[in-house]
Amino acid sequence: MNYYKKEIETAPRAELEELQASRLAKQIRHVYDNVAPYRAKMDEVGVKPEDIKTIADLAKLPFTTKQDLRDNYPYGMFAVPLSKVIRIHASSGTTGKQTVVGYTQADIDLWAECAARSIASVGGSNDDFVQVSYGYGLFTGGLGMHYGAEKLGAVTIPASSGNSLRQLEMFKDFKTTIVCMTPSYAISLIELMKESGISKEEFKLKAGIFGAEPWTEEMRAEIEKGLGIKAYDIYGLSEILGPSVSCECEKQCGMHVCEDHFIPEIIDPDTLEPLPAGTQGELVFTCITKEALPLIRYRTRDIATLIYDKCDCGRTLVRMKKPQGRTDDMLIIKGVNVFPSQIESALLGFDSTATNYLIVVDRVNNFDTLELHLEIPSHIDIEERGEIKNYKNKAQEIITSAIGVGIKVNLVEPKSLARSMGKAVRVEDRRKK
């Protein structure tokens, strides 16, 4: 079993919580003294830095949201002078201002270590060739995994995204063993392999680290089959760090959180009260070692569950289950709560090759409508109207049963839906336009 920092990754829970408490107390003093919005929030609820002594005291602190970052755009939430900031990243948000994140040199070193841990946790070492096919730029994916691979001592291949045939060529020629990319891009590459007559046996791939967008267990199976690898989930968000806040190990049973740097909580998104371990709710993170943008009780909007049992890999770090959706991505259709991941899971359970789709929500005559635009899979004969009708009806029946609300399936021509090299656009909500 591979570890990057075994003494931390396998530390007894009591020892880990003692470290967290010490770092938390120091961090709260840091933000109170240096971040005016935090000082105002804490003063408003009557909490002082000296009140924070244990992890249990987290509940006394106010929450931080993405709106706080937008209200203080671009640098109002930074806790250090700009002279100490050496890197800026920003979210690719489609509404409002971007959320801007700053990093000191210590923050970059911390990020590289967390990413190195992630790669090691899926079996990576300095003997590996890691091809980073996330986008490079303000998006955190590319540079985050790049620095992690270098920190681990692996041969790092900064492929970025796009130029798909070249990506496959690099897999073969550069002897790539581990890939880092979005799951939807992996599906696109598998599709291209089939079209180009390229076999997975031509590669030396053994593992892939996939993140930046939601994906299901059904999609994991399709990627593993198509590339001949083990596919691992990684979690991160630019506001907290970037990819590698947590990552799966070789057991593929939850993503281990780097708890020596980030304290996770699960809260009820309605009451905002902390929930017991093992309960599903909204994921909240507190940064206890970051310098430039140390967010306190940051509401991620992701719906997840934390598992504190020791993992079979030997790690004691808490695991988070794959997020089941986002509170702000949840679709309310005719009064029913529907997550896009539910639709994908039902669809791929019915047909694992049905990976190119778009969910369209609209409002017609004051009634919500839900449609799934699905490319006709290659195993369906386009000329056979009866076969197409049966396929469509069966898909509608299975998905409707799974989500509890009617959905109309529209089969469209192969390759008619847009492909993505970054985060895939899976939902188009026309009610907002």
Short mmCIF file of N, CA and C in Angstrom, two decimals, residues 57-167:
data_model
loop_
_atom_site.label_atom_id
_atom_site.label_comp_id
_atom_site.label_asym_id
_atom_site.label_seq_id
_atom_site.Cartn_x
_atom_site.Cartn_y
_atom_site.Cartn_z
N ASP A 57 -15.60 23.53 19.22
CA ASP A 57 -15.86 24.97 19.22
C ASP A 57 -16.13 25.52 17.81
N LEU A 58 -15.88 24.70 16.80
CA LEU A 58 -16.19 25.13 15.42
C LEU A 58 -17.64 25.60 15.30
N ALA A 59 -18.54 24.92 16.00
CA ALA A 59 -19.96 25.22 15.90
C ALA A 59 -20.29 26.64 16.36
N LYS A 60 -19.38 27.27 17.08
CA LYS A 60 -19.62 28.65 17.54
C LYS A 60 -19.38 29.68 16.42
N LEU A 61 -18.66 29.25 15.39
CA LEU A 61 -18.22 30.19 14.35
C LEU A 61 -19.25 30.33 13.24
N PRO A 62 -19.34 31.52 12.65
CA PRO A 62 -20.27 31.74 11.53
C PRO A 62 -19.77 31.05 10.27
N PHE A 63 -20.70 30.80 9.34
CA PHE A 63 -20.35 30.17 8.07
C PHE A 63 -19.83 31.21 7.07
N THR A 64 -19.09 30.69 6.08
CA THR A 64 -18.65 31.49 4.93
C THR A 64 -19.29 30.90 3.69
N THR A 65 -19.70 31.76 2.77
CA THR A 65 -20.33 31.29 1.53
C THR A 65 -19.62 31.91 0.33
N LYS A 66 -19.96 31.39 -0.84
CA LYS A 66 -19.40 31.94 -2.07
C LYS A 66 -19.77 33.41 -2.22
N GLN A 67 -20.94 33.80 -1.71
CA GLN A 67 -21.36 35.20 -1.82
C GLN A 67 -20.42 36.11 -1.04
N ASP A 68 -19.87 35.63 0.08
CA ASP A 68 -18.89 36.44 0.83
C ASP A 68 -17.68 36.76 -0.03
N LEU A 69 -17.23 35.77 -0.83
CA LEU A 69 -16.08 36.00 -1.70
C LEU A 69 -16.44 36.99 -2.81
N ARG A 70 -17.65 36.88 -3.33
CA ARG A 70 -18.07 37.82 -4.38
C ARG A 70 -18.26 39.23 -3.83
N ASP A 71 -18.79 39.32 -2.61
CA ASP A 71 -19.01 40.64 -2.00
C ASP A 71 -17.69 41.35 -1.71
N ASN A 72 -16.63 40.58 -1.52
CA ASN A 72 -15.31 41.15 -1.19
C ASN A 72 -14.32 40.96 -2.33
N TYR A 73 -14.84 40.83 -3.55
CA TYR A 73 -14.04 40.65 -4.77
C TYR A 73 -13.13 41.86 -4.99
N PRO A 74 -11.84 41.66 -5.44
CA PRO A 74 -11.23 40.35 -5.61
C PRO A 74 -10.42 39.88 -4.40
N TYR A 75 -9.89 40.82 -3.58
CA TYR A 75 -8.90 40.42 -2.58
C TYR A 75 -9.33 40.68 -1.13
N GLY A 76 -10.60 41.04 -0.93
CA GLY A 76 -11.04 41.46 0.40
C GLY A 76 -11.05 40.39 1.46
N MET A 77 -10.97 39.09 1.07
CA MET A 77 -10.95 38.01 2.05
C MET A 77 -9.54 37.47 2.30
N PHE A 78 -8.55 38.07 1.64
CA PHE A 78 -7.17 37.59 1.82
C PHE A 78 -6.69 37.94 3.22
N ALA A 79 -5.89 37.03 3.80
CA ALA A 79 -5.41 37.20 5.17
C ALA A 79 -3.94 37.60 5.24
N VAL A 80 -3.32 37.81 4.08
CA VAL A 80 -1.92 38.25 4.03
C VAL A 80 -1.81 39.42 3.06
N PRO A 81 -0.75 40.22 3.18
CA PRO A 81 -0.54 41.29 2.21
C PRO A 81 -0.34 40.71 0.81
N LEU A 82 -0.73 41.46 -0.21
CA LEU A 82 -0.58 40.98 -1.59
C LEU A 82 0.88 40.73 -1.94
N SER A 83 1.78 41.35 -1.23
CA SER A 83 3.22 41.15 -1.49
C SER A 83 3.64 39.71 -1.19
N LYS A 84 2.83 38.99 -0.39
CA LYS A 84 3.15 37.59 -0.06
C LYS A 84 2.42 36.59 -0.95
N VAL A 85 1.52 37.10 -1.79
CA VAL A 85 0.75 36.22 -2.68
C VAL A 85 1.55 35.99 -3.96
N ILE A 86 1.76 34.72 -4.33
CA ILE A 86 2.56 34.44 -5.53
C ILE A 86 1.75 33.82 -6.67
N ARG A 87 0.47 33.48 -6.39
CA ARG A 87 -0.35 32.86 -7.44
C ARG A 87 -1.80 33.23 -7.21
N ILE A 88 -2.52 33.43 -8.33
CA ILE A 88 -3.96 33.66 -8.29
C ILE A 88 -4.64 32.60 -9.14
N HIS A 89 -5.70 32.01 -8.61
CA HIS A 89 -6.61 31.19 -9.39
C HIS A 89 -8.01 31.76 -9.23
N ALA A 90 -8.91 31.37 -10.09
CA ALA A 90 -10.29 31.85 -9.99
C ALA A 90 -11.23 30.80 -10.52
N SER A 91 -12.45 30.79 -9.99
CA SER A 91 -13.45 29.83 -10.43
C SER A 91 -13.94 30.21 -11.81
N SER A 92 -14.57 29.25 -12.47
CA SER A 92 -15.13 29.50 -13.80
C SER A 92 -16.62 29.68 -13.70
N GLY A 93 -17.06 30.37 -12.66
CA GLY A 93 -18.48 30.55 -12.43
C GLY A 93 -19.17 31.23 -13.60
N THR A 94 -20.42 30.82 -13.85
CA THR A 94 -21.16 31.37 -14.98
C THR A 94 -22.06 32.52 -14.57
N THR A 95 -22.24 32.72 -13.27
CA THR A 95 -23.06 33.84 -12.82
C THR A 95 -22.29 34.66 -11.81
N GLY A 96 -22.49 35.98 -11.84
CA GLY A 96 -21.83 36.85 -10.88
C GLY A 96 -20.33 36.91 -11.09
N LYS A 97 -19.66 37.50 -10.11
CA LYS A 97 -18.21 37.63 -10.16
C LYS A 97 -17.54 36.27 -9.96
N GLN A 98 -16.33 36.12 -10.54
CA GLN A 98 -15.54 34.93 -10.25
C GLN A 98 -15.13 34.94 -8.78
N THR A 99 -14.91 33.76 -8.23
CA THR A 99 -14.36 33.68 -6.88
C THR A 99 -12.84 33.58 -7.02
N VAL A 100 -12.15 34.53 -6.43
CA VAL A 100 -10.71 34.66 -6.59
C VAL A 100 -9.99 34.05 -5.39
N VAL A 101 -8.96 33.25 -5.69
CA VAL A 101 -8.20 32.57 -4.65
C VAL A 101 -6.73 32.95 -4.77
N GLY A 102 -6.11 33.28 -3.64
CA GLY A 102 -4.68 33.61 -3.63
C GLY A 102 -3.90 32.54 -2.89
N TYR A 103 -2.63 32.39 -3.27
CA TYR A 103 -1.76 31.39 -2.64
C TYR A 103 -0.42 32.03 -2.31
N THR A 104 0.06 31.78 -1.09
CA THR A 104 1.44 32.10 -0.75
C THR A 104 2.32 30.94 -1.19
N GLN A 105 3.62 31.08 -1.04
CA GLN A 105 4.50 29.96 -1.37
C GLN A 105 4.19 28.75 -0.49
N ALA A 106 3.89 29.00 0.78
CA ALA A 106 3.55 27.89 1.68
C ALA A 106 2.25 27.20 1.24
N ASP A 107 1.31 27.99 0.72
CA ASP A 107 0.05 27.40 0.23
C ASP A 107 0.30 26.52 -0.99
N ILE A 108 1.17 26.96 -1.88
CA ILE A 108 1.50 26.16 -3.07
C ILE A 108 2.18 24.86 -2.65
N ASP A 109 3.09 24.96 -1.66
CA ASP A 109 3.77 23.76 -1.17
C ASP A 109 2.78 22.78 -0.54
N LEU A 110 1.82 23.33 0.21
CA LEU A 110 0.79 22.51 0.84
C LEU A 110 -0.04 21.81 -0.23
N TRP A 111 -0.44 22.55 -1.25
CA TRP A 111 -1.25 22.00 -2.34
C TRP A 111 -0.50 20.87 -3.05
N ALA A 112 0.78 21.10 -3.33
CA ALA A 112 1.60 20.09 -4.00
C ALA A 112 1.67 18.81 -3.16
N GLU A 113 1.80 18.98 -1.85
CA GLU A 113 1.88 17.80 -0.98
C GLU A 113 0.57 17.02 -0.98
N CYS A 114 -0.56 17.75 -0.91
CA CYS A 114 -1.86 17.07 -0.92
C CYS A 114 -2.08 16.33 -2.24
N ALA A 115 -1.67 16.94 -3.35
CA ALA A 115 -1.82 16.30 -4.65
C ALA A 115 -0.89 15.09 -4.76
N ALA A 116 0.31 15.21 -4.21
CA ALA A 116 1.23 14.07 -4.20
C ALA A 116 0.64 12.91 -3.40
N ARG A 117 0.01 13.23 -2.27
CA ARG A 117 -0.66 12.20 -1.48
C ARG A 117 -1.73 11.50 -2.31
N SER A 118 -2.50 12.30 -3.07
CA SER A 118 -3.58 11.75 -3.88
C SER A 118 -3.04 10.75 -4.89
N ILE A 119 -1.98 11.13 -5.58
CA ILE A 119 -1.40 10.24 -6.60
C ILE A 119 -0.82 8.98 -5.95
N ALA A 120 -0.17 9.16 -4.80
CA ALA A 120 0.37 8.00 -4.08
C ALA A 120 -0.74 7.08 -3.61
N SER A 121 -1.87 7.66 -3.21
CA SER A 121 -2.96 6.85 -2.65
C SER A 121 -3.60 5.93 -3.68
N VAL A 122 -3.43 6.23 -4.99
CA VAL A 122 -3.97 5.35 -6.03
C VAL A 122 -2.89 4.43 -6.58
N GLY A 123 -1.75 4.38 -5.88
CA GLY A 123 -0.68 3.47 -6.27
C GLY A 123 0.46 4.13 -7.01
N GLY A 124 0.45 5.46 -7.11
CA GLY A 124 1.50 6.16 -7.85
C GLY A 124 2.80 6.30 -7.07
N SER A 125 3.90 6.41 -7.80
CA SER A 125 5.22 6.59 -7.18
C SER A 125 6.12 7.36 -8.14
N ASN A 126 7.38 7.51 -7.76
CA ASN A 126 8.32 8.22 -8.63
C ASN A 126 8.70 7.41 -9.86
N ASP A 127 8.19 6.20 -9.96
CA ASP A 127 8.42 5.39 -11.16
C ASP A 127 7.36 5.61 -12.24
N ASP A 128 6.34 6.40 -11.90
CA ASP A 128 5.21 6.57 -12.82
C ASP A 128 5.39 7.74 -13.79
N PHE A 129 4.61 7.66 -14.87
CA PHE A 129 4.51 8.72 -15.86
C PHE A 129 3.08 9.27 -15.77
N VAL A 130 2.95 10.48 -15.26
CA VAL A 130 1.63 11.05 -14.98
C VAL A 130 1.28 12.09 -16.05
N GLN A 131 0.22 11.81 -16.82
CA GLN A 131 -0.22 12.73 -17.87
C GLN A 131 -1.38 13.57 -17.33
N VAL A 132 -1.12 14.86 -17.20
CA VAL A 132 -2.12 15.78 -16.65
C VAL A 132 -2.91 16.40 -17.80
N SER A 133 -4.15 15.96 -17.96
CA SER A 133 -4.97 16.41 -19.07
C SER A 133 -6.15 17.26 -18.60
N TYR A 134 -6.01 17.85 -17.41
CA TYR A 134 -6.92 18.92 -17.01
C TYR A 134 -6.43 20.20 -17.68
N GLY A 135 -7.31 21.19 -17.80
CA GLY A 135 -6.90 22.46 -18.36
C GLY A 135 -5.95 23.21 -17.44
N TYR A 136 -4.99 23.89 -18.03
CA TYR A 136 -4.07 24.74 -17.28
C TYR A 136 -4.55 26.19 -17.40
N GLY A 137 -4.42 26.97 -16.33
CA GLY A 137 -4.85 28.36 -16.37
C GLY A 137 -5.45 28.75 -15.04
N LEU A 138 -6.47 29.62 -15.04
CA LEU A 138 -7.11 30.02 -13.79
C LEU A 138 -7.82 28.84 -13.14
N PHE A 139 -8.28 27.87 -13.94
CA PHE A 139 -8.84 26.62 -13.41
C PHE A 139 -7.74 25.89 -12.66
N THR A 140 -8.07 25.35 -11.48
CA THR A 140 -7.02 24.78 -10.62
C THR A 140 -6.57 23.37 -11.00
N GLY A 141 -7.34 22.70 -11.87
CA GLY A 141 -7.07 21.28 -12.14
C GLY A 141 -5.68 20.98 -12.64
N GLY A 142 -5.27 21.64 -13.73
CA GLY A 142 -4.00 21.31 -14.37
C GLY A 142 -2.79 21.54 -13.49
N LEU A 143 -2.64 22.76 -13.00
CA LEU A 143 -1.45 23.08 -12.20
C LEU A 143 -1.45 22.34 -10.87
N GLY A 144 -2.64 22.10 -10.30
CA GLY A 144 -2.69 21.37 -9.03
C GLY A 144 -2.09 19.98 -9.14
N MET A 145 -2.54 19.20 -10.12
CA MET A 145 -2.03 17.84 -10.27
C MET A 145 -0.61 17.84 -10.82
N HIS A 146 -0.26 18.86 -11.61
CA HIS A 146 1.10 18.98 -12.15
C HIS A 146 2.11 19.08 -11.00
N TYR A 147 1.86 20.00 -10.07
CA TYR A 147 2.78 20.18 -8.96
C TYR A 147 2.83 18.95 -8.06
N GLY A 148 1.68 18.27 -7.93
CA GLY A 148 1.64 17.05 -7.12
C GLY A 148 2.47 15.94 -7.72
N ALA A 149 2.38 15.76 -9.04
CA ALA A 149 3.16 14.73 -9.70
C ALA A 149 4.65 15.01 -9.58
N GLU A 150 5.02 16.27 -9.75
CA GLU A 150 6.44 16.63 -9.60
C GLU A 150 6.90 16.42 -8.16
N LYS A 151 6.06 16.79 -7.19
CA LYS A 151 6.41 16.62 -5.78
C LYS A 151 6.66 15.15 -5.46
N LEU A 152 5.87 14.28 -6.08
CA LEU A 152 6.02 12.84 -5.88
C LEU A 152 7.28 12.31 -6.54
N GLY A 153 7.80 13.06 -7.51
CA GLY A 153 8.98 12.61 -8.24
C GLY A 153 8.66 11.83 -9.49
N ALA A 154 7.38 11.84 -9.88
CA ALA A 154 6.98 11.13 -11.09
C ALA A 154 7.37 11.94 -12.32
N VAL A 155 7.45 11.27 -13.47
CA VAL A 155 7.64 11.99 -14.73
C VAL A 155 6.30 12.66 -15.05
N THR A 156 6.31 13.98 -15.14
CA THR A 156 5.08 14.75 -15.31
C THR A 156 4.92 15.19 -16.76
N ILE A 157 3.76 14.88 -17.35
CA ILE A 157 3.49 15.21 -18.75
C ILE A 157 2.36 16.24 -18.78
N PRO A 158 2.68 17.53 -18.98
CA PRO A 158 1.66 18.58 -18.93
C PRO A 158 0.88 18.69 -20.23
N ALA A 159 0.03 17.71 -20.48
CA ALA A 159 -0.68 17.62 -21.76
C ALA A 159 -1.76 18.68 -21.90
N SER A 160 -2.34 19.14 -20.78
CA SER A 160 -3.52 20.01 -20.77
C SER A 160 -4.66 19.28 -21.49
N SER A 161 -5.75 19.97 -21.76
CA SER A 161 -6.89 19.31 -22.41
C SER A 161 -6.91 19.64 -23.90
N GLY A 162 -7.66 18.86 -24.65
CA GLY A 162 -7.77 19.11 -26.09
C GLY A 162 -6.80 18.29 -26.91
N ASN A 163 -6.91 18.43 -28.25
CA ASN A 163 -6.07 17.70 -29.19
C ASN A 163 -6.09 16.20 -28.85
N SER A 164 -7.28 15.63 -28.94
CA SER A 164 -7.52 14.30 -28.39
C SER A 164 -6.68 13.19 -29.01
N LEU A 165 -6.50 13.22 -30.33
CA LEU A 165 -5.66 12.19 -30.95
C LEU A 165 -4.24 12.27 -30.43
N ARG A 166 -3.76 13.49 -30.19
CA ARG A 166 -2.41 13.65 -29.64
C ARG A 166 -2.36 13.10 -28.21
N GLN A 167 -3.44 13.26 -27.46
CA GLN A 167 -3.48 12.71 -26.10
C GLN A 167 -3.26 11.19 -26.15
#
